PDB file of C-alpha atoms in Angstrom:
ATOM      1  CA  MET D   1      77.451 102.570 124.658  1.00 88.00           C
ATOM      2  CA  ASP D   2      75.996 100.511 127.516  1.00 90.00           C
ATOM      3  CA  LEU D   3      76.984  97.324 125.707  1.00 94.00           C
ATOM      4  CA  ILE D   4      80.549  98.509 125.185  1.00 96.00           C
ATOM      5  CA  MET D   5      80.907  99.651 128.793  1.00 94.00           C
ATOM      6  CA  ALA D   6      79.512  96.336 130.034  1.00 94.00           C
ATOM      7  CA  LEU D   7      82.008  94.405 127.910  1.00 96.00           C
ATOM      8  CA  LYS D   8      84.949  96.434 129.291  1.00 95.00           C
ATOM      9  CA  PRO D   9      87.265  95.649 126.357  1.00 97.00           C
ATOM     10  CA  LYS D  10      90.986  96.291 126.676  1.00 97.00           C
ATOM     11  CA  SER D  11      91.291  96.483 122.890  1.00 98.00           C
ATOM     12  CA  VAL D  12      88.842  97.629 120.219  1.00 99.00           C
ATOM     13  CA  LEU D  13      88.906  97.506 116.422  1.00 99.00           C
ATOM     14  CA  ASP D  14      86.511 100.047 114.901  1.00 98.00           C
ATOM     15  CA  ILE D  15      85.798  98.929 111.332  1.00 98.00           C
ATOM     16  CA  GLY D  16      84.479 101.664 109.074  1.00 96.00           C
ATOM     17  CA  ALA D  17      85.712 104.410 111.371  1.00 96.00           C
ATOM     18  CA  GLY D  18      84.245 107.143 109.178  1.00 93.00           C
ATOM     19  CA  TYR D  19      84.079 110.403 111.108  1.00 91.00           C
ATOM     20  CA  GLY D  20      85.676 108.766 114.136  1.00 96.00           C
ATOM     21  CA  LYS D  21      82.531 108.931 116.283  1.00 96.00           C
ATOM     22  CA  TYR D  22      82.833 105.547 117.957  1.00 97.00           C
ATOM     23  CA  GLY D  23      86.548 105.879 118.418  1.00 97.00           C
ATOM     24  CA  VAL D  24      85.942 109.077 120.377  1.00 97.00           C
ATOM     25  CA  LEU D  25      83.116 107.530 122.405  1.00 97.00           C
ATOM     26  CA  CYS D  26      85.151 104.430 123.243  1.00 97.00           C
ATOM     27  CA  ARG D  27      88.135 106.519 124.240  1.00 95.00           C
ATOM     28  CA  GLU D  28      85.978 108.705 126.502  1.00 94.00           C
ATOM     29  CA  TYR D  29      83.747 106.072 128.105  1.00 93.00           C
ATOM     30  CA  LEU D  30      86.409 103.390 128.546  1.00 94.00           C
ATOM     31  CA  GLU D  31      89.303 105.618 129.607  1.00 92.00           C
ATOM     32  CA  LEU D  32      87.702 108.523 131.491  1.00 87.00           C
ATOM     33  CA  TRP D  33      84.794 106.715 133.116  1.00 80.00           C
ATOM     34  CA  ASP D  34      86.728 103.787 134.586  1.00 77.00           C
ATOM     35  CA  GLY D  35      87.299 105.415 137.965  1.00 77.00           C
ATOM     36  CA  ARG D  36      90.996 106.246 137.528  1.00 80.00           C
ATOM     37  CA  GLN D  37      90.421 109.976 136.925  1.00 77.00           C
ATOM     38  CA  ASN D  38      93.533 110.114 134.774  1.00 78.00           C
ATOM     39  CA  TYR D  39      92.908 112.316 131.745  1.00 75.00           C
ATOM     40  CA  TYR D  40      96.054 111.507 129.795  1.00 80.00           C
ATOM     41  CA  GLU D  41      97.026 107.912 130.564  1.00 85.00           C
ATOM     42  CA  ARG D  42      95.591 105.467 128.031  1.00 90.00           C
ATOM     43  CA  LEU D  43      95.258 101.825 128.987  1.00 93.00           C
ATOM     44  CA  ARG D  44      93.146 100.619 126.040  1.00 96.00           C
ATOM     45  CA  ARG D  45      94.212  99.918 122.519  1.00 98.00           C
ATOM     46  CA  ILE D  46      91.700 101.406 120.080  1.00 98.00           C
ATOM     47  CA  ASP D  47      92.447 100.924 116.382  1.00 98.00           C
ATOM     48  CA  GLY D  48      90.400 101.910 113.358  1.00 98.00           C
ATOM     49  CA  VAL D  49      89.877 100.690 109.810  1.00 98.00           C
ATOM     50  CA  GLU D  50      88.839 103.084 107.045  1.00 96.00           C
ATOM     51  CA  VAL D  51      88.705 102.302 103.342  1.00 95.00           C
ATOM     52  CA  PHE D  52      88.313 105.950 102.243  1.00 93.00           C
ATOM     53  CA  GLU D  53      91.494 107.791 103.144  1.00 94.00           C
ATOM     54  CA  ASN D  54      89.946 111.225 102.544  1.00 94.00           C
ATOM     55  CA  TYR D  55      87.915 110.758 105.733  1.00 93.00           C
ATOM     56  CA  ILE D  56      91.042 110.695 107.893  1.00 96.00           C
ATOM     57  CA  THR D  57      91.663 113.883 109.893  1.00 96.00           C
ATOM     58  CA  PRO D  58      93.938 114.891 112.797  1.00 96.00           C
ATOM     59  CA  LEU D  59      91.102 113.786 115.091  1.00 96.00           C
ATOM     60  CA  HIS D  60      91.521 110.176 113.975  1.00 96.00           C
ATOM     61  CA  LYS D  61      95.256 110.288 114.572  1.00 95.00           C
ATOM     62  CA  TYR D  62      94.684 111.587 118.090  1.00 95.00           C
ATOM     63  CA  VAL D  63      91.904 109.170 119.074  1.00 96.00           C
ATOM     64  CA  TYR D  64      93.077 105.921 117.479  1.00 98.00           C
ATOM     65  CA  ASP D  65      96.318 104.158 118.315  1.00 97.00           C
ATOM     66  CA  HIS D  66      96.569 102.942 114.734  1.00 97.00           C
ATOM     67  CA  ILE D  67      94.454 103.376 111.606  1.00 97.00           C
ATOM     68  CA  TYR D  68      94.461 100.722 108.910  1.00 97.00           C
ATOM     69  CA  ILE D  69      93.748 102.255 105.514  1.00 97.00           C
ATOM     70  CA  GLY D  70      92.118  99.868 103.061  1.00 96.00           C
ATOM     71  CA  ASP D  71      89.331  97.392 102.440  1.00 95.00           C
ATOM     72  CA  ILE D  72      88.722  95.243 105.522  1.00 96.00           C
ATOM     73  CA  ILE D  73      87.886  92.299 103.244  1.00 95.00           C
ATOM     74  CA  LYS D  74      91.551  92.301 102.222  1.00 94.00           C
ATOM     75  CA  LEU D  75      92.995  93.542 105.511  1.00 96.00           C
ATOM     76  CA  VAL D  76      91.283  91.074 107.830  1.00 96.00           C
ATOM     77  CA  SER D  77      93.828  88.342 107.104  1.00 93.00           C
ATOM     78  CA  GLN D  78      96.738  90.758 107.505  1.00 94.00           C
ATOM     79  CA  ILE D  79      95.857  92.258 110.890  1.00 96.00           C
ATOM     80  CA  ASP D  80      97.979  90.342 113.376  1.00 93.00           C
ATOM     81  CA  PHE D  81      96.246  91.163 116.651  1.00 96.00           C
ATOM     82  CA  LYS D  82      93.442  89.593 118.663  1.00 98.00           C
ATOM     83  CA  TYR D  83      90.952  92.263 119.737  1.00 98.00           C
ATOM     84  CA  ASP D  84      88.602  91.972 122.680  1.00 98.00           C
ATOM     85  CA  LEU D  85      85.920  93.759 120.691  1.00 99.00           C
ATOM     86  CA  VAL D  86      85.342  94.450 117.006  1.00 99.00           C
ATOM     87  CA  LEU D  87      82.843  97.160 116.079  1.00 98.00           C
ATOM     88  CA  LEU D  88      80.779  96.719 112.920  1.00 98.00           C
ATOM     89  CA  ILE D  89      78.489  99.712 113.344  1.00 96.00           C
ATOM     90  CA  ASP D  90      76.485 100.460 110.184  1.00 95.00           C
ATOM     91  CA  VAL D  91      79.057  98.618 108.094  1.00 96.00           C
ATOM     92  CA  LEU D  92      77.744  95.194 107.109  1.00 96.00           C
ATOM     93  CA  GLU D  93      75.092  96.588 104.752  1.00 94.00           C
ATOM     94  CA  HIS D  94      77.878  98.066 102.610  1.00 94.00           C
ATOM     95  CA  PHE D  95      79.058  94.576 101.606  1.00 95.00           C
ATOM     96  CA  SER D  96      77.439  91.876  99.515  1.00 95.00           C
ATOM     97  CA  LYS D  97      76.033  88.920 101.446  1.00 95.00           C
ATOM     98  CA  LEU D  98      78.956  86.691 100.443  1.00 96.00           C
ATOM     99  CA  GLU D  99      81.515  89.305 101.469  1.00 96.00           C
ATOM    100  CA  GLY D 100      79.705  89.959 104.735  1.00 96.00           C
ATOM    101  CA  GLU D 101      79.492  86.280 105.641  1.00 97.00           C
ATOM    102  CA  SER D 102      83.175  85.762 104.894  1.00 96.00           C
ATOM    103  CA  LEU D 103      84.149  88.839 106.904  1.00 97.00           C
ATOM    104  CA  MET D 104      82.076  87.843 109.935  1.00 97.00           C
ATOM    105  CA  THR D 105      83.519  84.332 109.933  1.00 97.00           C
ATOM    106  CA  LYS D 106      87.128  85.535 109.755  1.00 97.00           C
ATOM    107  CA  LEU D 107      86.624  88.205 112.410  1.00 98.00           C
ATOM    108  CA  LEU D 108      85.106  85.718 114.842  1.00 97.00           C
ATOM    109  CA  GLU D 109      87.954  83.282 114.235  1.00 96.00           C
ATOM    110  CA  LYS D 110      90.565  85.891 115.151  1.00 96.00           C
ATOM    111  CA  ASN D 111      88.886  88.012 117.841  1.00 98.00           C
ATOM    112  CA  ILE D 112      86.835  87.575 121.008  1.00 98.00           C
ATOM    113  CA  GLY D 113      83.585  89.188 119.920  1.00 98.00           C
ATOM    114  CA  ILE D 114      81.769  91.481 117.502  1.00 98.00           C
ATOM    115  CA  LEU D 115      79.318  94.257 118.283  1.00 98.00           C
ATOM    116  CA  ILE D 116      77.179  94.720 115.214  1.00 97.00           C
ATOM    117  CA  SER D 117      74.525  97.217 114.205  1.00 97.00           C
ATOM    118  CA  THR D 118      72.844  97.122 110.815  1.00 97.00           C
ATOM    119  CA  PRO D 119      69.577  98.785 109.744  1.00 95.00           C
ATOM    120  CA  ARG D 120      66.426  96.699 109.647  1.00 95.00           C
ATOM    121  CA  LYS D 121      65.422  98.455 106.434  1.00 93.00           C
ATOM    122  CA  PRO D 122      68.448 100.024 104.726  1.00 88.00           C
ATOM    123  CA  THR D 123      67.667 103.019 102.564  1.00 86.00           C
ATOM    124  CA  VAL D 124      68.643 103.123  98.906  1.00 85.00           C
ATOM    125  CA  GLN D 125      72.065 104.686  99.079  1.00 82.00           C
ATOM    126  CA  LYS D 126      74.687 105.051  96.396  1.00 85.00           C
ATOM    127  CA  GLU D 127      78.010 106.881  96.301  1.00 79.00           C
ATOM    128  CA  ALA D 128      78.255 109.739  98.817  1.00 81.00           C
ATOM    129  CA  PHE D 129      80.953 112.288  99.664  1.00 84.00           C
ATOM    130  CA  GLY D 130      82.866 111.008  96.643  1.00 82.00           C
ATOM    131  CA  ASN D 131      83.108 107.603  98.324  1.00 83.00           C
ATOM    132  CA  VAL D 132      81.824 104.646  96.297  1.00 83.00           C
ATOM    133  CA  TYR D 133      81.978 102.453  99.414  1.00 80.00           C
ATOM    134  CA  GLU D 134      79.076 104.373 100.953  1.00 86.00           C
ATOM    135  CA  SER D 135      76.566 102.479  98.789  1.00 89.00           C
ATOM    136  CA  HIS D 136      74.216  99.974 100.424  1.00 91.00           C
ATOM    137  CA  ARG D 137      74.516  96.494  98.960  1.00 91.00           C
ATOM    138  CA  SER D 138      72.703  94.136 101.316  1.00 94.00           C
ATOM    139  CA  ARG D 139      69.968  93.775 103.897  1.00 95.00           C
ATOM    140  CA  TRP D 140      70.349  91.462 106.866  1.00 96.00           C
ATOM    141  CA  ARG D 141      67.846  89.701 109.088  1.00 96.00           C
ATOM    142  CA  LYS D 142      68.353  88.997 112.758  1.00 96.00           C
ATOM    143  CA  GLN D 143      68.221  85.250 112.114  1.00 96.00           C
ATOM    144  CA  GLU D 144      71.083  85.522 109.622  1.00 97.00           C
ATOM    145  CA  LEU D 145      73.250  87.389 112.106  1.00 97.00           C
ATOM    146  CA  ALA D 146      72.465  84.950 114.915  1.00 96.00           C
ATOM    147  CA  ARG D 147      73.755  82.056 112.807  1.00 95.00           C
ATOM    148  CA  PHE D 148      77.320  83.298 113.186  1.00 96.00           C
ATOM    149  CA  GLY D 149      77.454  82.176 116.807  1.00 95.00           C
ATOM    150  CA  ASN D 150      76.150  82.747 120.298  1.00 97.00           C
ATOM    151  CA  SER D 151      74.499  86.139 120.346  1.00 97.00           C
ATOM    152  CA  TYR D 152      72.694  88.703 122.462  1.00 97.00           C
ATOM    153  CA  PHE D 153      70.470  91.327 120.819  1.00 97.00           C
ATOM    154  CA  ILE D 154      68.880  94.420 122.317  1.00 95.00           C
ATOM    155  CA  ASN D 155      65.533  95.804 121.221  1.00 94.00           C
ATOM    156  CA  ASP D 156      65.799  98.664 118.762  1.00 96.00           C
ATOM    157  CA  PRO D 157      63.138  99.796 116.264  1.00 96.00           C
ATOM    158  CA  VAL D 158      65.613 100.987 113.632  1.00 96.00           C
ATOM    159  CA  SER D 159      68.546  98.560 113.665  1.00 97.00           C
ATOM    160  CA  PHE D 160      69.516  95.039 114.618  1.00 97.00           C
ATOM    161  CA  ILE D 161      72.025  95.577 117.414  1.00 97.00           C
ATOM    162  CA  GLY D 162      73.763  92.578 118.888  1.00 97.00           C
ATOM    163  CA  TYR D 163      76.899  91.070 120.332  1.00 98.00           C
ATOM    164  CA  ILE D 164      78.248  87.822 118.882  1.00 98.00           C
ATOM    165  CA  SER D 165      80.842  85.788 120.748  1.00 97.00           C
ATOM    166  CA  GLN D 166      81.406  82.586 122.691  1.00 96.00           C
ATOM    167  CA  LYS D 167      78.803  81.544 125.252  1.00 95.00           C
ATOM    168  CA  GLU D 168      80.924  82.486 128.263  1.00 95.00           C
ATOM    169  CA  HIS D 169      81.327  86.058 127.022  1.00 96.00           C
ATOM    170  CA  ILE D 170      77.594  86.367 126.300  1.00 95.00           C
ATOM    171  CA  GLN D 171      76.786  85.282 129.860  1.00 94.00           C
ATOM    172  CA  LYS D 172      79.314  87.731 131.274  1.00 93.00           C
ATOM    173  CA  LEU D 173      77.777  90.552 129.230  1.00 93.00           C
ATOM    174  CA  LYS D 174      74.276  89.758 130.497  1.00 92.00           C
ATOM    175  CA  SER D 175      75.498  89.759 134.096  1.00 91.00           C
ATOM    176  CA  GLU D 176      77.236  93.114 133.668  1.00 91.00           C
ATOM    177  CA  LEU D 177      74.132  94.667 132.094  1.00 90.00           C
ATOM    178  CA  ILE D 178      72.010  93.509 135.040  1.00 88.00           C
ATOM    179  CA  LEU D 179      74.501  95.030 137.497  1.00 87.00           C
ATOM    180  CA  MET D 180      74.493  98.299 135.545  1.00 86.00           C
ATOM    181  CA  LYS D 181      70.684  98.387 135.605  1.00 84.00           C
ATOM    182  CA  ILE D 182      70.616  97.777 139.359  1.00 83.00           C
ATOM    183  CA  LYS D 183      73.152 100.553 139.913  1.00 80.00           C
ATOM    184  CA  LYS D 184      71.171 103.018 137.805  1.00 77.00           C
ATOM    185  CA  SER D 185      67.937 102.104 139.610  1.00 75.00           C
ATOM    186  CA  SER D 186      69.628 102.609 142.983  1.00 70.00           C
ATOM    187  CA  GLU D 187      70.980 105.995 141.917  1.00 62.00           C
ATOM    188  CA  VAL D 188      67.555 107.162 140.727  1.00 61.00           C
ATOM    189  CA  SER D 189      65.876 105.843 143.885  1.00 64.00           C
ATOM    190  CA  SER D 190      68.406 107.718 146.010  1.00 66.00           C
ATOM    191  CA  LEU D 191      67.834 110.895 144.001  1.00 61.00           C
ATOM    192  CA  ILE D 192      64.062 110.650 144.410  1.00 60.00           C
ATOM    193  CA  SER D 193      64.405 110.037 148.159  1.00 66.00           C
ATOM    194  CA  SER D 194      66.603 113.124 148.492  1.00 64.00           C
ATOM    195  CA  TRP D 195      64.146 115.134 146.418  1.00 61.00           C
ATOM    196  CA  LYS D 196      61.255 114.030 148.627  1.00 61.00           C
ATOM    197  CA  TYR D 197      63.138 115.012 151.763  1.00 61.00           C
ATOM    198  CA  TYR D 198      64.204 118.471 150.659  1.00 59.00           C
ATOM    199  CA  THR D 199      60.965 119.401 148.930  1.00 61.00           C
ATOM    200  CA  ASN D 200      58.928 118.323 151.951  1.00 61.00           C
ATOM    201  CA  LYS D 201      61.230 120.181 154.333  1.00 57.00           C
ATOM    202  CA  TYR D 202      61.826 123.393 152.436  1.00 55.00           C
ATOM    203  CA  ILE D 203      59.613 123.746 149.394  1.00 50.00           C
ATOM    204  CA  LYS D 204      56.614 121.572 150.215  1.00 47.00           C
ATOM    205  CA  GLN D 205      56.318 120.521 146.585  1.00 48.00           C
ATOM    206  CA  LYS D 206      54.994 117.194 145.467  1.00 51.00           C
ATOM    207  CA  VAL D 207      57.259 114.763 143.636  1.00 51.00           C
ATOM    208  CA  PRO D 208      55.802 114.091 140.153  1.00 58.00           C
ATOM    209  CA  ASP D 209      53.661 110.951 140.120  1.00 60.00           C
ATOM    210  CA  SER D 210      55.534 109.679 137.055  1.00 59.00           C
ATOM    211  CA  LEU D 211      58.811 109.570 139.004  1.00 54.00           C
ATOM    212  CA  ILE D 212      57.188 107.922 142.010  1.00 54.00           C
ATOM    213  CA  LYS D 213      55.680 105.214 139.805  1.00 56.00           C
ATOM    214  CA  TRP D 214      59.047 104.679 138.092  1.00 55.00           C
ATOM    215  CA  ASN D 215      60.723 104.328 141.482  1.00 56.00           C
ATOM    216  CA  GLU D 216      58.128 101.815 142.663  1.00 55.00           C
ATOM    217  CA  ARG D 217      58.690  99.716 139.543  1.00 60.00           C
ATOM    218  CA  ALA D 218      62.453  99.864 140.089  1.00 53.00           C
ATOM    219  CA  ASP D 219      61.993  98.642 143.675  1.00 50.00           C
TER     220      ASP D 219
END
């Protein structure tokens, strides 16, 4: 979620919404953690796409502003809205290479950027939950994904996770991630300093060496 929070999108299209996990997370992190402290006012547009209608529950209808039901391969040309961020989380491997390449190209033409996650080594998976679209049909390499445009990938042992967009948006993302890291380091440093003070004054306990070393690295 750090990538999504750093991007600060005003509109999100969650393709392959499934259980609604990322719709919920986006709604929480983007709406409730933005400093407004307004539980009910929604300022972001978060839409979902789901090919298997049986997955849709009242949760989806509460979280998403709109849910497109159908195959995104067919819907992509019909959706008349430019999203700040498109989520393709564990989705691309469910398409053939040709379908995936076509989808990526069309999405990038119509929207600002795509956050993608696809397994490095997809398992053999066929129909599941009565849904034929759950089958895995392709395996992607990082180099293939990077060919779609300017990209920024984070290290992950299980999946290729990256953001693809125009150069200016990639640079903005990197800057925001650095600021977030600095803020987190400052918060931890402040916490350790407070811990040192109170333990020395009242408890006389030693701060764990592991935390001290972490703080020194952060400094």
